[in-house]
Coordinates of C-alpha atoms in Angstrom, one line a residue:
M1 CA -8.4 18.1 28.5
I2 CA -7.0 14.8 27.3
T3 CA -7.9 13.6 23.9
R4 CA -7.6 9.9 23.2
V5 CA -6.5 8.8 19.8
P6 CA -7.9 5.4 19.0
S7 CA -5.4 2.7 18.4
P8 CA -5.4 1.2 14.9
S9 CA -7.5 -1.9 14.4
T10 CA -6.0 -5.3 13.8
G11 CA -6.7 -4.9 10.2
Q12 CA -5.1 -1.4 10.1
R13 CA -2.1 -2.8 11.9
A14 CA -1.7 -5.6 9.5
W15 CA -2.0 -3.3 6.4
L16 CA 0.6 -0.9 7.9
A17 CA 3.0 -3.7 8.7
G18 CA 2.6 -5.1 5.2
D19 CA 3.1 -1.7 3.7
A20 CA 6.3 -1.2 5.8
A21 CA 7.5 -4.6 4.8
E22 CA 7.0 -3.8 1.1
D23 CA 9.0 -0.6 1.5
I24 CA 11.9 -2.5 3.0
V25 CA 11.8 -5.2 0.2
A26 CA 11.6 -2.5 -2.5
R27 CA 14.6 -0.6 -1.1
H28 CA 16.5 -3.9 -1.0
Y29 CA 15.9 -4.5 -4.7
E30 CA 16.5 -0.8 -5.6
R31 CA 20.0 -1.1 -3.9
R32 CA 20.7 -4.2 -6.1
G33 CA 19.9 -2.3 -9.3
Y34 CA 16.2 -3.1 -9.9
A35 CA 13.6 -0.5 -10.7
L36 CA 10.2 -0.6 -9.0
D37 CA 7.6 -0.8 -11.7
R38 CA 4.3 -1.5 -9.9
R39 CA 3.2 -1.9 -6.3
R40 CA 0.1 -3.9 -5.3
W41 CA -0.8 -4.6 -8.9
R42 CA -4.1 -6.4 -9.3
G43 CA -4.8 -9.1 -11.9
R44 CA -7.5 -11.7 -12.2
G45 CA -5.8 -14.0 -9.6
G46 CA -5.3 -11.3 -7.0
E47 CA -2.6 -8.8 -5.9
I48 CA 1.1 -8.9 -6.7
D49 CA 2.9 -7.0 -4.0
L50 CA 5.8 -5.8 -6.0
I51 CA 6.8 -5.9 -9.7
L52 CA 10.3 -4.8 -10.4
R53 CA 12.5 -4.6 -13.5
R54 CA 16.2 -4.9 -14.3
G55 CA 16.9 -4.6 -18.0
A56 CA 14.4 -7.0 -19.8
L57 CA 13.8 -9.1 -16.6
V58 CA 10.5 -8.7 -14.8
V59 CA 10.5 -9.9 -11.2
F60 CA 7.2 -10.5 -9.4
V61 CA 7.6 -10.4 -5.6
E62 CA 5.4 -11.8 -2.9
V63 CA 6.1 -10.1 0.4
K64 CA 5.5 -12.0 3.6
Q65 CA 5.9 -10.3 7.0
S66 CA 5.7 -11.9 10.4
R67 CA 7.6 -11.9 13.8
D68 CA 10.1 -14.4 12.4
F69 CA 11.0 -16.0 9.0
A70 CA 9.5 -19.4 9.8
R71 CA 6.0 -17.8 10.5
A72 CA 6.3 -15.7 7.4
A73 CA 7.2 -18.8 5.3
Q74 CA 4.2 -20.7 6.7
S75 CA 1.8 -18.1 5.4
L76 CA 2.5 -18.8 1.7
R77 CA 0.0 -21.4 0.6
P78 CA -0.2 -23.3 -2.8
A79 CA -3.5 -21.6 -3.6
Q80 CA -1.9 -18.3 -3.2
M81 CA 1.0 -19.3 -5.4
Q82 CA -1.5 -20.3 -8.1
R83 CA -3.2 -17.0 -7.9
L84 CA 0.2 -15.2 -8.2
L85 CA 0.9 -17.1 -11.4
Q86 CA -2.5 -16.2 -12.8
S87 CA -2.0 -12.6 -12.0
A88 CA 1.5 -12.6 -13.5
E89 CA 0.2 -14.0 -16.6
D90 CA -2.3 -11.2 -16.8
F91 CA 0.5 -8.6 -16.3
L92 CA 2.7 -10.4 -19.0
G93 CA -0.1 -10.1 -21.5
G94 CA 0.5 -6.4 -21.6
E95 CA 4.3 -6.7 -22.2
P96 CA 5.7 -6.5 -25.8
C97 CA 6.9 -10.2 -25.6
G98 CA 3.9 -11.4 -23.7
S99 CA 4.4 -14.7 -21.9
L100 CA 7.9 -14.9 -23.5
T101 CA 9.1 -12.0 -21.3
E102 CA 12.0 -13.0 -19.1
C103 CA 10.6 -13.2 -15.6
R104 CA 10.9 -14.9 -12.2
F105 CA 8.9 -15.1 -9.0
D106 CA 10.6 -14.2 -5.8
V107 CA 9.4 -14.4 -2.2
A108 CA 10.7 -11.9 0.3
F109 CA 10.3 -12.6 4.0
V110 CA 10.5 -9.7 6.6
D111 CA 10.8 -10.4 10.2
G112 CA 9.6 -8.3 13.2
G113 CA 13.0 -6.5 13.3
G114 CA 12.7 -5.4 9.7
I115 CA 15.4 -7.8 8.4
C116 CA 14.6 -9.1 4.8
E117 CA 15.4 -12.5 3.4
I118 CA 14.8 -13.0 -0.3
V119 CA 14.2 -16.4 -2.1
E120 CA 14.8 -15.9 -5.8
N121 CA 12.9 -17.9 -8.3
A122 CA 10.9 -19.3 -5.5
L123 CA 8.1 -20.7 -7.6
G124 CA 10.5 -22.2 -10.1
Q125 CA 9.0 -20.3 -13.1
G126 CA 10.7 -18.1 -15.7

């Protein structure tokens, strides 16, 4: 008897690809001395994929995964950047120094081959 296993839906595949991309990016940062603090943290503006720390610095990371870097970069929209800023503000509200906490916003692009490219301080904040 042959049992068929249903293939994942498009939504499931996208979630799994995003999850794998976040793993790749988190490991990249950890090799550079950052500690993963939160993953998929949700604030009023929406979800922040990764929040990392190195000393007093808090780094908010938006992970974009696609077949190639150009497609990944095209998926980051101004409205999404505003939502990231709003959620980061929520997160910083719980920090001892509040909005005076040293922070930056990075964007990490992951291509179909699992190669990661990071743009530090991509939103020009912090």
